[in-house]
Amino acid sequence: MDLIEIIKQRRSIRKFKQETIDDEILKDLVDCARLAPCASNKQPLEFIIVKDKEICNKVFENLSWAAYISPKGTPKEGEKPTAYIIILVNKQRATKWIGHDVGAAFENILLAAWSKGIGGCPIVSINRENLGEILKVPQDYEINTVVALGYKGHESFAEDNDDTVKYHMDEKGNFHVPKRPLEKVIHFDKF
């Protein structure tokens, strides 16, 4: 699959098969994140890979899922992520452009994962205090984003629609995500 195809097909996945992801794949995903561009090359991001089932359950308990379709968008037992990559910010290295750094890193994780048949979902609705205690995150770091990972347990489709931003789940459990049509968002030379 070429990169353009991966970018256009990748969607957030919120329900997962219960197959473990190999450690080398997870390390490779972090390597892709670490190589993402970052402001002033400060390299403020670090990563915690979580794959232990008990710790995965604790991470899960500190996340909020799919707000538009809660609670049916929340993975049930047998659908939960089998791994997480927690994106940490070293406060001493962070710049005012940290949001760009994190976005580039998690997109690299998601695209690399998709290329290996693994789905993911970036989550920012996090109980950071509880999760920080569970993961023993030092005070000079903060949890920014959690990327939930696992082999896809459903499909997710992008559909041109400028009438709503709310995604929905169909009767088969697949997600349908409205995206503004290209002709509505593209401008050449001037607005």
Coordinates of N, CA and C in Angstrom, one line a residue:
M1 N 0.9 -1.2 0.0 CA 0.0 0.0 0.0 C 0.9 1.2 0.0
D2 N 0.6 2.2 -0.9 CA 1.5 3.4 -0.9 C 1.0 4.4 0.1
L3 N 1.9 5.4 0.4 CA 1.6 6.3 1.5 C 0.3 7.1 1.3
I4 N 0.0 7.6 0.1 CA -1.2 8.3 -0.2 C -2.4 7.5 0.1
E5 N -2.4 6.2 -0.3 CA -3.5 5.3 0.0 C -3.7 5.1 1.5
I6 N -2.6 4.9 2.2 CA -2.7 4.8 3.7 C -3.3 6.0 4.3
I7 N -2.8 7.2 3.9 CA -3.4 8.4 4.5 C -4.9 8.5 4.2
K8 N -5.3 8.2 3.0 CA -6.7 8.4 2.6 C -7.6 7.3 3.3
Q9 N -7.1 6.1 3.5 CA -7.9 5.0 4.1 C -7.9 5.1 5.7
R10 N -6.9 5.6 6.3 CA -6.8 5.5 7.7 C -7.9 6.3 8.4
R11 N -8.5 5.6 9.3 CA -9.6 6.2 10.1 C -9.3 5.8 11.6
S12 N -9.9 6.5 12.5 CA -9.8 6.0 13.9 C -10.6 4.7 14.1
I13 N -10.0 3.8 14.8 CA -10.6 2.5 15.1 C -10.8 2.5 16.7
R14 N -11.9 2.1 17.1 CA -12.3 2.1 18.5 C -12.7 0.8 19.1
K15 N -12.7 -0.3 18.2 CA -13.0 -1.6 18.7 C -11.9 -2.5 18.1
F16 N -11.4 -3.4 18.9 CA -10.2 -4.2 18.5 C -10.3 -5.7 18.7
K17 N -9.7 -6.4 17.8 CA -9.5 -7.9 18.0 C -8.6 -8.0 19.1
Q18 N -8.7 -9.1 19.8 CA -7.8 -9.3 21.0 C -6.6 -10.1 20.7
E19 N -5.9 -9.7 19.6 CA -4.6 -10.2 19.2 C -3.5 -9.3 19.7
T20 N -2.4 -9.9 20.3 CA -1.4 -9.0 20.8 C -0.5 -8.5 19.6
I21 N 0.0 -7.3 19.9 CA 0.9 -6.7 18.9 C 2.3 -7.0 19.3
D22 N 3.1 -7.4 18.4 CA 4.5 -7.8 18.7 C 5.3 -6.6 19.2
D23 N 6.2 -6.8 20.2 CA 7.0 -5.7 20.8 C 7.8 -5.0 19.7
E24 N 8.3 -5.7 18.7 CA 9.1 -5.0 17.7 C 8.3 -4.0 16.9
I25 N 7.0 -4.4 16.6 CA 6.2 -3.5 15.9 C 5.9 -2.2 16.8
L26 N 5.6 -2.4 18.0 CA 5.4 -1.3 18.9 C 6.6 -0.4 19.0
K27 N 7.8 -1.0 19.1 CA 9.0 -0.2 19.1 C 9.2 0.6 17.8
D28 N 8.8 0.0 16.7 CA 8.9 0.6 15.4 C 8.0 1.8 15.3
L29 N 6.8 1.7 15.9 CA 5.8 2.8 15.9 C 6.4 4.0 16.7
V30 N 7.0 3.7 17.8 CA 7.6 4.8 18.6 C 8.8 5.4 17.8
D31 N 9.5 4.6 17.1 CA 10.6 5.1 16.3 C 10.1 6.0 15.3
C32 N 9.0 5.7 14.6 CA 8.4 6.6 13.6 C 7.9 7.9 14.3
A33 N 7.4 7.8 15.5 CA 7.0 9.0 16.2 C 8.2 9.9 16.6
R34 N 9.2 9.3 17.0 CA 10.4 10.0 17.5 C 11.1 10.8 16.3
L35 N 10.9 10.3 15.1 CA 11.5 10.9 13.9 C 10.6 11.9 13.3
A36 N 9.4 12.2 13.8 CA 8.5 13.2 13.3 C 9.2 14.6 13.5
P37 N 8.8 15.6 12.6 CA 9.4 16.9 12.8 C 8.9 17.5 14.1
C38 N 9.8 18.4 14.7 CA 9.4 19.1 15.9 C 10.0 20.5 15.9
A39 N 9.3 21.4 16.6 CA 9.8 22.8 16.6 C 11.2 22.9 17.2
S40 N 12.0 23.7 16.5 CA 13.4 23.9 17.0 C 14.2 22.7 17.3
N41 N 13.7 21.5 16.8 CA 14.3 20.2 17.1 C 14.6 20.0 18.6
K42 N 13.7 20.5 19.4 CA 13.9 20.4 20.9 C 13.6 18.9 21.4
Q43 N 12.9 18.1 20.6 CA 12.6 16.7 20.9 C 12.1 16.5 22.3
P44 N 10.9 17.2 22.6 CA 10.4 17.1 23.9 C 9.5 15.9 24.2
L45 N 9.3 15.0 23.2 CA 8.4 13.9 23.4 C 9.1 12.7 23.9
E46 N 8.5 11.9 24.8 CA 8.9 10.6 25.2 C 7.6 9.7 25.2
F47 N 7.8 8.4 25.2 CA 6.7 7.5 25.0 C 6.7 6.4 26.0
I48 N 5.6 6.0 26.4 CA 5.4 4.8 27.3 C 4.6 3.8 26.5
I49 N 5.1 2.6 26.2 CA 4.3 1.6 25.6 C 3.7 0.7 26.7
V50 N 2.4 0.6 26.6 CA 1.7 -0.3 27.6 C 1.1 -1.4 26.8
K51 N 1.4 -2.6 27.2 CA 0.8 -3.8 26.6 C 0.4 -4.9 27.6
D52 N 0.8 -4.7 28.9 CA 0.4 -5.6 30.0 C -1.1 -5.5 30.1
K53 N -1.8 -6.6 30.1 CA -3.3 -6.6 30.1 C -3.8 -5.8 31.4
E54 N -3.2 -6.0 32.5 CA -3.7 -5.4 33.7 C -3.5 -3.9 33.6
I55 N -2.4 -3.4 33.2 CA -2.1 -2.0 33.0 C -2.9 -1.4 31.9
C56 N -3.1 -2.2 30.8 CA -4.0 -1.7 29.7 C -5.4 -1.4 30.3
N57 N -5.9 -2.3 31.2 CA -7.3 -2.1 31.7 C -7.3 -0.8 32.6
K58 N -6.2 -0.5 33.3 CA -6.1 0.7 34.1 C -6.1 1.9 33.2
V59 N -5.3 1.8 32.1 CA -5.3 3.0 31.2 C -6.7 3.2 30.6
F60 N -7.4 2.1 30.2 CA -8.7 2.2 29.6 C -9.7 2.9 30.5
E61 N -9.6 2.6 31.8 CA -10.5 3.2 32.8 C -10.3 4.7 33.0
N62 N -9.2 5.2 32.5 CA -8.9 6.7 32.6 C -9.1 7.4 31.3
L63 N -9.8 6.8 30.3 CA -10.0 7.5 29.0 C -11.5 7.6 28.8
S64 N -11.9 8.6 28.0 CA -13.2 8.8 27.5 C -13.2 8.6 26.0
W65 N -14.2 7.8 25.5 CA -14.3 7.4 24.2 C -15.5 8.0 23.4
A66 N -15.2 8.3 22.1 CA -16.3 8.6 21.1 C -17.5 9.4 21.7
A67 N -17.2 10.6 22.0 CA -18.2 11.4 22.7 C -19.5 11.6 21.9
Y68 N -19.5 11.6 20.6 CA -20.7 11.8 19.8 C -21.6 10.6 20.0
I69 N -21.1 9.4 20.2 CA -22.0 8.3 20.3 C -21.8 7.5 21.6
S70 N -21.4 8.2 22.7 CA -21.2 7.5 24.0 C -22.6 7.1 24.5
P71 N -22.7 6.0 25.1 CA -21.6 5.0 25.5 C -21.4 3.9 24.5
K72 N -22.3 3.8 23.4 CA -22.1 2.7 22.5 C -20.8 2.7 21.7
G73 N -20.1 3.8 21.7 CA -18.8 3.9 21.0 C -17.7 3.5 21.8
T74 N -17.9 3.2 23.1 CA -16.9 2.8 24.0 C -16.7 1.3 23.8
P75 N -15.4 0.8 23.6 CA -15.2 -0.6 23.5 C -15.7 -1.4 24.7
K76 N -16.3 -2.5 24.4 CA -16.7 -3.4 25.5 C -15.6 -4.5 25.8
E77 N -15.9 -5.3 26.8 CA -14.9 -6.5 27.0 C -14.8 -7.2 25.7
G78 N -13.6 -7.6 25.3 CA -13.4 -8.3 24.1 C -13.2 -7.4 22.9
E79 N -13.3 -6.1 23.1 CA -13.1 -5.1 22.0 C -12.0 -4.1 22.4
K80 N -11.5 -4.1 23.6 CA -10.6 -3.1 24.1 C -9.3 -3.1 23.4
P81 N -8.5 -2.0 23.4 CA -7.2 -2.0 22.8 C -6.3 -3.0 23.5
T82 N -5.4 -3.5 22.7 CA -4.4 -4.5 23.3 C -3.1 -3.8 23.6
A83 N -2.9 -2.6 23.2 CA -1.7 -1.8 23.5 C -2.0 -0.3 23.5
Y84 N -1.2 0.4 24.1 CA -1.3 1.9 24.1 C 0.1 2.5 23.9
I85 N 0.2 3.6 23.3 CA 1.4 4.4 23.3 C 1.0 5.7 24.0
I86 N 1.6 6.0 25.1 CA 1.3 7.2 25.8 C 2.4 8.3 25.4
I87 N 1.9 9.4 24.9 CA 2.8 10.5 24.5 C 3.0 11.5 25.6
L88 N 4.2 11.5 26.1 CA 4.6 12.4 27.2 C 5.4 13.6 26.7
V89 N 5.2 14.8 27.3 CA 5.9 16.0 27.0 C 6.9 16.3 28.2
N90 N 8.1 16.4 27.8 CA 9.1 16.9 28.8 C 9.0 18.4 28.9
K91 N 8.4 18.9 30.0 CA 8.1 20.3 30.1 C 9.4 21.2 30.0
Q92 N 10.5 20.7 30.3 CA 11.8 21.5 30.2 C 12.2 21.7 28.7
R93 N 11.7 20.8 27.8 CA 12.1 20.9 26.4 C 11.0 21.5 25.5
A94 N 9.8 21.6 26.1 CA 8.6 22.0 25.3 C 8.7 23.4 24.8
T95 N 8.2 23.7 23.6 CA 8.1 25.0 23.1 C 6.6 25.4 23.0
K96 N 6.3 26.6 22.6 CA 4.9 26.9 22.4 C 4.2 26.2 21.2
W97 N 5.0 25.5 20.4 CA 4.4 24.8 19.3 C 4.3 23.3 19.6
I98 N 4.2 22.9 20.9 CA 4.1 21.5 21.3 C 3.0 20.8 20.7
G99 N 1.8 21.5 20.4 CA 0.7 20.8 19.8 C 1.1 20.3 18.4
H100 N 1.9 21.0 17.7 CA 2.3 20.6 16.4 C 3.2 19.3 16.5
D101 N 4.1 19.4 17.5 CA 5.0 18.3 17.7 C 4.2 17.0 18.0
V102 N 3.3 17.1 18.9 CA 2.5 15.9 19.3 C 1.7 15.4 18.1
G103 N 1.0 16.3 17.4 CA 0.2 16.0 16.2 C 1.0 15.2 15.2
A104 N 2.2 15.7 14.9 CA 3.1 15.0 13.9 C 3.5 13.6 14.4
A105 N 3.8 13.5 15.7 CA 4.2 12.2 16.3 C 3.1 11.2 16.3
F106 N 1.9 11.6 16.7 CA 0.8 10.6 16.7 C 0.3 10.3 15.3
E107 N 0.4 11.2 14.4 CA 0.0 10.8 13.0 C 1.0 9.8 12.5
N108 N 2.3 10.0 12.7 CA 3.2 9.0 12.3 C 2.9 7.6 12.9
I109 N 2.6 7.6 14.2 CA 2.2 6.3 14.8 C 1.0 5.7 14.1
L110 N 0.0 6.5 13.9 CA -1.3 6.0 13.3 C -1.0 5.5 11.8
L111 N -0.2 6.2 11.1 CA 0.0 5.8 9.7 C 0.9 4.6 9.6
A112 N 1.9 4.5 10.5 CA 2.8 3.3 10.5 C 2.0 2.1 11.0
A113 N 1.2 2.3 12.0 CA 0.3 1.2 12.4 C -0.6 0.7 11.3
W114 N -1.2 1.6 10.7 CA -2.2 1.2 9.6 C -1.5 0.4 8.5
S115 N -0.2 0.8 8.2 CA 0.5 0.1 7.2 C 0.8 -1.4 7.6
K116 N 0.7 -1.6 8.9 CA 0.9 -3.0 9.4 C -0.4 -3.7 9.8
G117 N -1.5 -3.1 9.3 CA -2.8 -3.7 9.6 C -3.4 -3.4 11.0
I118 N -2.8 -2.5 11.7 CA -3.2 -2.2 13.1 C -3.9 -0.8 13.1
G119 N -5.1 -0.8 13.8 CA -5.8 0.4 13.9 C -5.5 1.1 15.2
G120 N -5.8 2.4 15.2 CA -5.5 3.2 16.4 C -6.5 4.3 16.5
C121 N -6.4 4.9 17.7 CA -7.3 6.1 18.0 C -6.5 7.0 18.9
P122 N -6.3 8.3 18.6 CA -5.7 9.2 19.5 C -6.7 9.7 20.5
I123 N -6.4 9.7 21.7 CA -7.4 10.1 22.8 C -6.7 11.2 23.6
V124 N -7.5 12.3 23.8 CA -7.0 13.4 24.6 C -7.9 13.7 25.8
S125 N -9.0 13.0 25.8 CA -9.9 13.1 27.0 C -9.5 12.0 28.0
I126 N -8.6 12.4 28.9 CA -7.8 11.6 29.8 C -7.9 12.1 31.2
N127 N -8.0 11.2 32.2 CA -7.8 11.5 33.6 C -6.3 11.5 33.8
R128 N -5.6 12.6 33.5 CA -4.2 12.7 33.5 C -3.6 12.4 34.9
E129 N -4.2 12.9 35.9 CA -3.7 12.8 37.3 C -3.6 11.3 37.6
N130 N -4.8 10.6 37.5 CA -4.8 9.2 37.8 C -3.8 8.4 37.0
L131 N -3.9 8.6 35.7 CA -3.0 7.9 34.7 C -1.5 8.1 35.0
G132 N -1.2 9.4 35.4 CA 0.2 9.7 35.7 C 0.7 8.9 36.9
E133 N -0.2 8.7 37.9 CA 0.1 8.0 39.1 C 0.3 6.5 38.7
I134 N -0.6 5.9 37.9 CA -0.5 4.5 37.5 C 0.8 4.2 36.8
L135 N 1.1 5.2 35.9 CA 2.3 4.9 35.0 C 3.6 5.5 35.6
K136 N 3.5 6.1 36.8 CA 4.7 6.7 37.5 C 5.4 7.7 36.7
V137 N 4.6 8.6 36.1 CA 5.1 9.7 35.2 C 5.7 10.8 36.2
P138 N 7.0 11.1 36.0 CA 7.7 12.2 36.8 C 7.0 13.5 36.7
Q139 N 7.1 14.3 37.7 CA 6.5 15.7 37.7 C 6.9 16.6 36.6
D140 N 8.1 16.4 36.1 CA 8.5 17.3 35.0 C 8.1 16.8 33.6
Y141 N 7.2 15.9 33.6 CA 6.6 15.4 32.3 C 5.1 15.5 32.5
E142 N 4.4 15.6 31.3 CA 2.9 15.6 31.4 C 2.4 14.6 30.3
I143 N 1.3 14.0 30.6 CA 0.7 13.1 29.6 C -0.1 14.1 28.6
N144 N 0.2 13.9 27.3 CA -0.5 14.8 26.3 C -1.6 14.0 25.7
T145 N -1.2 12.8 25.1 CA -2.1 12.1 24.2 C -1.9 10.6 24.5
V146 N -3.0 9.8 24.4 CA -2.9 8.3 24.5 C -3.3 7.8 23.1
V147 N -2.5 7.0 22.5 CA -2.9 6.3 21.3 C -3.2 4.9 21.6
A148 N -4.5 4.6 21.4 CA -5.0 3.2 21.6 C -4.7 2.4 20.4
L149 N -4.3 1.2 20.5 CA -3.9 0.4 19.4 C -4.4 -1.0 19.4
G150 N -4.6 -1.6 18.3 CA -5.0 -3.0 18.2 C -5.4 -3.4 16.8
Y151 N -5.5 -4.7 16.5 CA -5.9 -5.1 15.2 C -7.4 -4.7 15.0
K152 N -7.8 -4.2 13.9 CA -9.1 -3.6 13.7 C -10.2 -4.6 14.0
G153 N -11.2 -4.2 14.8 CA -12.4 -5.0 15.1 C -13.6 -4.4 14.4
H154 N -13.4 -3.4 13.6 CA -14.6 -2.8 12.8 C -14.0 -2.0 11.6
E155 N -14.8 -1.6 10.8 CA -14.4 -0.7 9.7 C -14.8 0.8 10.0
S156 N -14.2 1.7 9.4 CA -14.5 3.1 9.6 C -14.4 3.8 8.2
F157 N -15.4 4.5 7.8 CA -15.5 5.1 6.5 C -15.6 6.6 6.5
A158 N -14.8 7.3 5.7 CA -14.9 8.7 5.6 C -16.0 9.0 4.5
E159 N -16.9 9.9 4.7 CA -17.9 10.2 3.8 C -18.1 11.7 3.6
D160 N -18.0 12.2 2.4 CA -18.2 13.6 2.1 C -19.6 14.1 2.7
N161 N -19.5 15.1 3.5 CA -20.7 15.6 4.2 C -20.4 16.9 4.9
D162 N -20.9 18.0 4.4 CA -20.7 19.3 5.0 C -21.8 19.7 5.9
D163 N -22.8 18.9 6.2 CA -23.9 19.2 7.0 C -23.7 18.9 8.5
T164 N -22.8 18.1 8.8 CA -22.6 17.7 10.2 C -21.1 17.3 10.5
V165 N -20.7 17.4 11.7 CA -19.4 16.9 12.1 C -19.5 15.6 12.9
K166 N -20.7 15.2 13.2 CA -20.9 14.0 14.1 C -20.9 12.7 13.3
Y167 N -19.9 11.9 13.8 CA -19.8 10.6 13.2 C -20.9 9.7 13.8
H168 N -21.2 8.5 13.2 CA -22.1 7.6 13.8 C -21.7 6.2 13.5
M169 N -22.4 5.3 14.2 CA -22.1 3.9 14.1 C -23.3 3.2 13.5
D170 N -23.1 2.3 12.5 CA -24.2 1.6 11.9 C -24.6 0.4 12.6
E171 N -25.6 -0.3 12.1 CA -26.0 -1.6 12.8 C -25.0 -2.7 12.9
K172 N -24.0 -2.6 12.0 CA -22.9 -3.6 12.0 C -21.8 -3.2 12.9
G173 N -21.8 -2.0 13.5 CA -20.8 -1.6 14.4 C -19.7 -0.8 13.7
N174 N -19.9 -0.5 12.4 CA -18.9 0.2 11.7 C -19.1 1.7 11.8
F175 N -18.1 2.5 11.8 CA -18.2 4.0 12.0 C -18.3 4.7 10.6
H176 N -19.0 5.7 10.6 CA -19.1 6.6 9.4 C -18.8 8.0 9.8
V177 N -17.8 8.6 9.2 CA -17.2 9.8 9.6 C -17.4 10.9 8.5
P178 N -18.2 11.9 8.8 CA -18.3 13.0 7.8 C -17.1 13.8 7.7
K179 N -16.7 14.1 6.4 CA -15.6 14.9 6.1 C -16.1 16.0 5.1
R180 N -15.7 17.2 5.3 CA -16.0 18.3 4.4 C -15.5 17.9 3.0
P181 N -16.3 18.0 2.0 CA -15.8 17.7 0.6 C -14.6 18.6 0.2
L182 N -13.7 18.0 -0.6 CA -12.5 18.7 -1.0 C -12.8 20.1 -1.6
E183 N -13.8 20.1 -2.5 CA -14.1 21.4 -3.2 C -14.6 22.5 -2.2
K184 N -15.0 22.1 -1.0 CA -15.4 23.1 0.0 C -14.3 23.6 0.8
V185 N -13.1 23.0 0.8 CA -12.0 23.4 1.7 C -10.8 23.8 0.9
I186 N -10.8 23.7 -0.4 CA -9.6 24.0 -1.2 C -9.8 25.4 -1.9
H187 N -8.7 26.2 -1.9 CA -8.7 27.5 -2.5 C -7.4 27.6 -3.3
F188 N -7.4 28.1 -4.5 CA -6.2 28.3 -5.2 C -5.9 29.8 -5.3
D189 N -4.7 30.2 -5.0 CA -4.2 31.6 -5.2 C -4.8 32.6 -4.2
K190 N -6.1 32.5 -3.9 CA -6.7 33.4 -3.0 C -8.0 32.8 -2.5
F191 N -8.5 33.3 -1.4 CA -9.8 32.8 -0.9 C -10.9 33.0 -1.9

